[in-house]
mmCIF file of C-alpha atoms and ligand atoms in Angstrom:
data_model
loop_
_atom_site.group_PDB
_atom_site.id
_atom_site.type_symbol
_atom_site.label_atom_id
_atom_site.label_comp_id
_atom_site.label_asym_id
_atom_site.label_seq_id
_atom_site.Cartn_x
_atom_site.Cartn_y
_atom_site.Cartn_z
ATOM 1 C CA MET K 1243 -17.937 35.370 -13.790
ATOM 2 C CA LYS K 1244 -18.591 32.401 -12.674
ATOM 3 C CA VAL K 1245 -16.704 29.159 -11.233
ATOM 4 C CA LEU K 1246 -17.562 26.181 -10.555
ATOM 5 C CA GLY K 1247 -16.038 23.835 -7.898
ATOM 6 C CA ILE K 1248 -16.010 20.134 -7.789
ATOM 7 C CA VAL K 1249 -15.018 17.439 -5.253
ATOM 8 C CA GLY K 1250 -14.724 13.990 -6.199
ATOM 9 C CA SER K 1251 -14.263 12.612 -2.738
ATOM 10 C CA PRO K 1252 -16.539 10.055 -1.273
ATOM 11 C CA ARG K 1253 -15.876 12.059 1.951
ATOM 12 C CA LYS K 1254 -17.499 15.333 1.723
ATOM 13 C CA GLU K 1255 -16.130 16.788 4.970
ATOM 14 C CA GLY K 1256 -12.690 15.413 4.059
ATOM 15 C CA ASN K 1257 -9.550 17.257 2.769
ATOM 16 C CA THR K 1258 -10.174 17.514 -0.802
ATOM 17 C CA SER K 1259 -13.456 19.450 0.207
ATOM 18 C CA GLN K 1260 -11.757 22.028 2.084
ATOM 19 C CA LEU K 1261 -8.996 22.734 -0.235
ATOM 20 C CA VAL K 1262 -11.561 23.178 -3.079
ATOM 21 C CA ARG K 1263 -13.488 25.321 -0.592
ATOM 22 C CA GLN K 1264 -9.992 27.492 0.288
ATOM 23 C CA ALA K 1265 -9.672 27.877 -3.636
ATOM 24 C CA LEU K 1266 -12.970 29.355 -4.035
ATOM 25 C CA ASP K 1267 -12.219 31.341 -1.161
ATOM 26 C CA GLY K 1268 -8.974 32.942 -2.417
ATOM 27 C CA MET K 1269 -11.178 34.438 -5.264
ATOM 28 C CA MET K 1270 -13.132 36.628 -2.823
ATOM 29 C CA GLY K 1271 -13.497 40.206 -3.467
ATOM 30 C CA GLN K 1272 -12.544 39.944 -7.044
ATOM 31 C CA GLY K 1273 -16.004 40.091 -8.650
ATOM 32 C CA VAL K 1274 -16.332 36.235 -9.146
ATOM 33 C CA GLU K 1275 -19.335 34.014 -8.072
ATOM 34 C CA THR K 1276 -18.634 30.751 -6.930
ATOM 35 C CA GLU K 1277 -20.250 27.347 -6.289
ATOM 36 C CA MET K 1278 -19.202 23.941 -5.081
ATOM 37 C CA ILE K 1279 -20.738 20.766 -5.523
ATOM 38 C CA HIS K 1280 -19.955 16.870 -4.365
ATOM 39 C CA LEU K 1281 -20.008 14.684 -7.218
ATOM 40 C CA ALA K 1282 -21.140 12.059 -4.500
ATOM 41 C CA ASP K 1283 -24.229 13.774 -4.170
ATOM 42 C CA TYR K 1284 -25.306 12.976 -7.690
ATOM 43 C CA ASP K 1285 -26.108 9.532 -8.996
ATOM 44 C CA PHE K 1286 -24.794 9.079 -12.382
ATOM 45 C CA CYS K 1287 -23.039 6.060 -14.272
ATOM 46 C CA ASP K 1288 -19.987 5.534 -16.380
ATOM 47 C CA CYS K 1289 -19.816 6.828 -20.276
ATOM 48 C CA ARG K 1290 -21.057 3.808 -21.898
ATOM 49 C CA GLY K 1291 -18.975 4.804 -25.103
ATOM 50 C CA CYS K 1292 -22.343 4.752 -27.227
ATOM 51 C CA GLU K 1293 -21.467 7.749 -29.140
ATOM 52 C CA GLY K 1294 -24.582 9.194 -28.889
ATOM 53 C CA CYS K 1295 -23.357 12.770 -28.179
ATOM 54 C CA ARG K 1296 -21.404 12.967 -31.565
ATOM 55 C CA GLU K 1297 -24.153 15.243 -33.217
ATOM 56 C CA THR K 1298 -25.474 17.303 -30.375
ATOM 57 C CA TYR K 1299 -22.437 17.449 -27.936
ATOM 58 C CA ALA K 1300 -24.834 16.257 -25.305
ATOM 59 C CA CYS K 1301 -24.927 13.251 -23.488
ATOM 60 C CA VAL K 1302 -28.190 10.862 -24.256
ATOM 61 C CA ILE K 1303 -27.797 9.537 -20.522
ATOM 62 C CA GLY K 1304 -30.638 10.750 -18.194
ATOM 63 C CA ASP K 1305 -29.027 10.439 -15.131
ATOM 64 C CA GLY K 1306 -27.438 13.260 -12.368
ATOM 65 C CA MET K 1307 -25.025 14.353 -14.797
ATOM 66 C CA GLN K 1308 -27.770 16.152 -16.441
ATOM 67 C CA LYS K 1309 -27.762 18.249 -13.296
ATOM 68 C CA ILE K 1310 -24.326 19.066 -13.581
ATOM 69 C CA TYR K 1311 -24.121 19.795 -17.391
ATOM 70 C CA PRO K 1312 -26.000 23.114 -17.164
ATOM 71 C CA ARG K 1313 -23.751 24.310 -14.704
ATOM 72 C CA LEU K 1314 -20.692 23.549 -16.343
ATOM 73 C CA LEU K 1315 -21.641 25.122 -19.338
ATOM 74 C CA GLU K 1316 -22.606 28.068 -17.595
ATOM 75 C CA ALA K 1317 -19.084 28.346 -15.555
ATOM 76 C CA ASP K 1318 -16.398 30.341 -17.099
ATOM 77 C CA ALA K 1319 -13.858 28.220 -14.884
ATOM 78 C CA VAL K 1320 -14.049 24.960 -12.989
ATOM 79 C CA VAL K 1321 -11.811 24.129 -9.895
ATOM 80 C CA LEU K 1322 -11.510 20.275 -9.718
ATOM 81 C CA GLY K 1323 -10.447 18.231 -6.607
ATOM 82 C CA SER K 1324 -9.719 14.845 -6.198
ATOM 83 C CA PRO K 1325 -7.850 12.883 -3.212
ATOM 84 C CA THR K 1326 -5.743 10.203 -4.888
ATOM 85 C CA TYR K 1327 -6.961 6.742 -4.742
ATOM 86 C CA PHE K 1328 -4.243 4.043 -5.878
ATOM 87 C CA TYR K 1329 -2.119 6.663 -7.699
ATOM 88 C CA ASP K 1330 -4.809 8.541 -9.607
ATOM 89 C CA VAL K 1331 -7.998 10.027 -9.112
ATOM 90 C CA THR K 1332 -11.225 8.620 -7.360
ATOM 91 C CA ALA K 1333 -13.432 6.560 -9.552
ATOM 92 C CA LEU K 1334 -16.120 9.042 -9.189
ATOM 93 C CA MET K 1335 -13.870 11.697 -10.452
ATOM 94 C CA LYS K 1336 -12.866 9.472 -13.280
ATOM 95 C CA ALA K 1337 -16.593 8.678 -14.225
ATOM 96 C CA PHE K 1338 -17.430 12.398 -14.136
ATOM 97 C CA LEU K 1339 -14.230 13.121 -16.282
ATOM 98 C CA ASP K 1340 -15.585 10.244 -18.994
ATOM 99 C CA ARG K 1341 -18.624 11.889 -18.783
ATOM 100 C CA LEU K 1342 -17.534 15.002 -20.502
ATOM 101 C CA TYR K 1343 -16.248 12.958 -23.419
ATOM 102 C CA CYS K 1344 -19.528 14.760 -25.045
ATOM 103 C CA PHE K 1345 -17.942 18.043 -25.163
ATOM 104 C CA GLU K 1346 -15.123 16.367 -27.461
ATOM 105 C CA ALA K 1347 -15.714 17.068 -31.084
ATOM 106 C CA PHE K 1348 -14.097 14.832 -34.052
ATOM 107 C CA ASP K 1349 -13.552 15.079 -37.593
ATOM 108 C CA ASP K 1350 -15.962 12.665 -39.876
ATOM 109 C CA GLU K 1351 -13.399 11.433 -41.711
ATOM 110 C CA ASP K 1352 -10.205 11.837 -39.633
ATOM 111 C CA ARG K 1353 -10.346 11.310 -35.763
ATOM 112 C CA SER K 1354 -7.028 12.581 -35.227
ATOM 113 C CA VAL K 1355 -8.774 15.745 -35.915
ATOM 114 C CA TRP K 1356 -10.480 17.051 -32.880
ATOM 115 C CA MET K 1357 -11.313 19.865 -30.788
ATOM 116 C CA GLY K 1358 -13.032 20.604 -27.053
ATOM 117 C CA VAL K 1359 -16.431 22.319 -27.462
ATOM 118 C CA ASN K 1360 -15.177 24.521 -24.889
ATOM 119 C CA GLU K 1361 -12.103 25.447 -27.071
ATOM 120 C CA ALA K 1362 -14.500 26.030 -30.371
ATOM 121 C CA LEU K 1363 -16.212 28.548 -28.138
ATOM 122 C CA GLY K 1364 -12.861 30.184 -27.168
ATOM 123 C CA GLY K 1365 -11.793 28.639 -23.913
ATOM 124 C CA LYS K 1366 -11.965 28.365 -20.164
ATOM 125 C CA LEU K 1367 -9.863 28.299 -17.533
ATOM 126 C CA ALA K 1368 -9.287 25.510 -14.303
ATOM 127 C CA VAL K 1369 -7.249 24.676 -11.154
ATOM 128 C CA VAL K 1370 -6.786 20.824 -10.271
ATOM 129 C CA ILE K 1371 -6.088 20.067 -6.937
ATOM 130 C CA SER K 1372 -4.843 16.313 -5.877
ATOM 131 C CA VAL K 1373 -4.613 15.088 -2.274
ATOM 132 C CA CYS K 1374 -2.482 12.357 -1.121
ATOM 133 C CA GLU K 1375 -1.585 10.537 2.112
ATOM 134 C CA GLN K 1376 2.150 9.811 1.456
ATOM 135 C CA SER K 1377 5.145 12.565 1.063
ATOM 136 C CA LYS K 1378 7.012 11.522 -1.880
ATOM 137 C CA ALA K 1379 5.945 12.756 -5.286
ATOM 138 C CA GLU K 1380 5.681 9.201 -7.183
ATOM 139 C CA ASP K 1381 3.415 7.908 -4.476
ATOM 140 C CA ALA K 1382 0.873 10.788 -5.417
ATOM 141 C CA GLY K 1383 0.568 9.277 -9.069
ATOM 142 C CA PHE K 1384 -1.181 10.792 -11.691
ATOM 143 C CA ALA K 1385 -4.376 12.414 -10.040
ATOM 144 C CA ALA K 1386 -3.160 16.051 -10.840
ATOM 145 C CA LYS K 1387 -2.349 15.040 -14.183
ATOM 146 C CA THR K 1388 -5.163 12.797 -14.945
ATOM 147 C CA MET K 1389 -7.411 15.987 -14.292
ATOM 148 C CA ALA K 1390 -5.256 18.531 -16.025
ATOM 149 C CA MET K 1391 -4.890 16.611 -18.875
ATOM 150 C CA THR K 1392 -8.412 15.762 -19.716
ATOM 151 C CA LEU K 1393 -9.436 19.405 -18.940
ATOM 152 C CA GLU K 1394 -7.212 20.561 -21.439
ATOM 153 C CA ALA K 1395 -8.173 18.264 -24.062
ATOM 154 C CA LEU K 1396 -11.685 19.818 -23.318
ATOM 155 C CA GLY K 1397 -10.461 23.456 -23.866
ATOM 156 C CA TYR K 1398 -9.808 24.673 -20.337
ATOM 157 C CA ARG K 1399 -6.385 26.575 -19.677
ATOM 158 C CA VAL K 1400 -4.988 24.956 -16.446
ATOM 159 C CA VAL K 1401 -3.518 27.776 -14.847
ATOM 160 C CA ASP K 1402 -2.513 26.114 -11.752
ATOM 161 C CA SER K 1403 -1.886 22.618 -10.529
ATOM 162 C CA VAL K 1404 -1.957 22.029 -6.493
ATOM 163 C CA GLN K 1405 -0.782 18.451 -5.411
ATOM 164 C CA ILE K 1406 -0.931 18.406 -1.455
ATOM 165 C CA ALA K 1407 0.859 15.565 -0.086
ATOM 166 C CA GLY K 1408 0.845 14.010 3.618
ATOM 167 C CA LEU K 1409 -2.750 14.391 4.375
ATOM 168 C CA PHE K 1410 -4.613 11.084 5.606
ATOM 169 C CA ALA K 1411 -7.484 11.853 8.100
ATOM 170 C CA LYS K 1412 -10.323 13.649 6.861
ATOM 171 C CA ASP K 1413 -10.110 16.886 8.708
ATOM 172 C CA GLU K 1414 -6.355 17.382 8.305
ATOM 173 C CA ALA K 1415 -6.335 19.859 5.673
ATOM 174 C CA GLY K 1416 -8.044 21.755 8.458
ATOM 175 C CA ALA K 1417 -4.753 22.207 10.308
ATOM 176 C CA ASP K 1418 -2.181 22.818 7.484
ATOM 177 C CA ARG K 1419 -1.927 26.144 7.196
ATOM 178 C CA GLU K 1420 0.511 25.765 3.827
ATOM 179 C CA ALA K 1421 -1.614 23.409 2.154
ATOM 180 C CA GLN K 1422 -4.476 25.768 2.810
ATOM 181 C CA ALA K 1423 -2.270 29.060 1.344
ATOM 182 C CA ARG K 1424 -1.263 27.217 -1.609
ATOM 183 C CA ALA K 1425 -5.103 26.287 -2.585
ATOM 184 C CA ARG K 1426 -6.238 29.800 -1.792
ATOM 185 C CA ALA K 1427 -3.433 31.384 -3.939
ATOM 186 C CA ALA K 1428 -4.489 28.918 -7.202
ATOM 187 C CA GLY K 1429 -8.011 30.505 -6.443
ATOM 188 C CA ARG K 1430 -6.910 33.858 -6.258
ATOM 189 C CA ARG K 1431 -4.332 33.324 -9.614
ATOM 190 C CA LEU K 1432 -7.769 31.971 -11.237
ATOM 191 C CA ALA K 1433 -9.677 34.731 -10.291
ATOM 192 C CA ARG K 1434 -6.946 37.342 -11.448
ATOM 193 C CA THR K 1435 -6.465 35.201 -15.016
ATOM 194 C CA MET K 1436 -10.371 35.464 -15.883
ATOM 195 C CA LEU K 1437 -10.176 39.113 -14.946
ATOM 196 C CA LEU K 1438 -7.097 39.589 -17.099
ATOM 197 C CA LYS K 1439 -9.213 37.668 -19.934
ATOM 198 C CA GLN K 1440 -12.277 39.622 -19.429
ATOM 199 C CA ARG K 1441 -10.002 43.031 -19.923
ATOM 200 C CA ILE K 1442 -8.557 41.815 -22.902
ATOM 201 C CA ARG K 1443 -11.710 40.923 -24.417
ATOM 202 C CA GLU K 1444 -13.289 44.158 -23.661
ATOM 203 C CA LYS K 1445 -10.791 45.788 -24.955
ATOM 204 C CA LEU K 1446 -10.335 44.152 -28.221
ATOM 205 C CA THR K 1447 -14.204 44.432 -28.512
ATOM 206 C CA THR K 1448 -14.061 48.286 -28.168
ATOM 207 C CA GLN K 1449 -11.456 48.426 -30.764
ATOM 208 C CA VAL K 1450 -13.207 46.858 -33.356
HETATM 209 C C1 LIG F 1395 -8.968 3.774 -1.762
HETATM 210 C C2 LIG F 1395 -7.787 4.574 -1.637
HETATM 211 C C3 LIG F 1395 -6.737 4.564 -1.885
HETATM 212 C C4 LIG F 1395 -5.545 5.608 -1.779
HETATM 213 N N1 LIG F 1395 -4.407 5.434 -2.319
HETATM 214 C C5 LIG F 1395 -3.545 6.355 -2.148
HETATM 215 C C6 LIG F 1395 -2.360 6.527 -2.746
HETATM 216 O O1 LIG F 1395 -2.272 5.755 -3.776
HETATM 217 N N2 LIG F 1395 -1.100 7.503 -2.221
HETATM 218 C C7 LIG F 1395 -1.489 8.140 -1.416
HETATM 219 O O2 LIG F 1395 -0.535 9.218 -1.156
HETATM 220 N N3 LIG F 1395 -2.378 8.233 -0.839
HETATM 221 C C8 LIG F 1395 -3.423 7.518 -1.081
HETATM 222 N N4 LIG F 1395 -4.882 7.498 -0.263
HETATM 223 C C9 LIG F 1395 -4.975 8.280 0.839
HETATM 224 C C10 LIG F 1395 -6.129 9.158 0.424
HETATM 225 O O3 LIG F 1395 -5.384 10.128 -0.693
HETATM 226 C C11 LIG F 1395 -5.896 10.485 1.479
HETATM 227 O O4 LIG F 1395 -6.320 9.836 2.837
HETATM 228 C C12 LIG F 1395 -6.480 11.843 1.276
HETATM 229 O O5 LIG F 1395 -6.466 12.901 2.190
HETATM 230 C C13 LIG F 1395 -8.256 11.517 1.375
HETATM 231 O O6 LIG F 1395 -8.679 13.044 0.808
HETATM 232 P P1 LIG F 1395 -10.272 13.087 1.333
HETATM 233 O O7 LIG F 1395 -10.265 13.421 2.697
HETATM 234 O O8 LIG F 1395 -10.680 14.470 0.511
HETATM 235 O O9 LIG F 1395 -11.081 11.720 1.265
HETATM 236 C C14 LIG F 1395 -6.069 6.431 -0.546
HETATM 237 C C15 LIG F 1395 -6.728 6.223 0.218
HETATM 238 C C16 LIG F 1395 -8.032 5.429 -0.420
HETATM 239 C C17 LIG F 1395 -9.322 5.493 0.516
#
């Protein structure tokens, strides 16, 4: 079982990075293989809306996303993390989410009929983590919701949405034991849900 952690902050050693790392560490000892990537390390453009992916469910743009797509397809679950930038995810995370449009399938005649490719294949699991500087919930805006709703549309079940407030400077998460514990607990819950899924599938397969 594989989990891919994806960090959407341009600050590679920042709060989001540290908390995604904690979530992945929370899976330790559960038989899960983890990998963490920083979107800032990949050179990719915005979705062009060209619909070149319609027939194949593969993006036709030959840029850095082509290095991420295979890892996403291989992973059984993802942990997405983004700081809040003006009440939403970073532009980096939004560009990444939009480039997942290739994994959305639509009926040829009725576009209100649609399904995520992952959903058609049995569904995947996810955790989202958002970080913001202010302490009031409204100042955190929509970052967690943007990631969660997109993942759900793509056939992921979001088992936990961790919203951490009050972190500003890039190393503050390192001293915030509560934030770290919340991220680790979310990671553990994700791993336990993956194990449960595996157990159900094994049981049902042997019964057939
Ligand atoms: C362009 C920009 C916009 C921001 N907008 C918000 C905001 O709307 N609400 C908030 O609470 N914090 C906001 N912040 C603060 C960051 O969310 C905060 O510093 C966070 O800890 C950064 O995470 P990182 O260390 O992973 O980059 C903003 C920061 C930047 C640079």
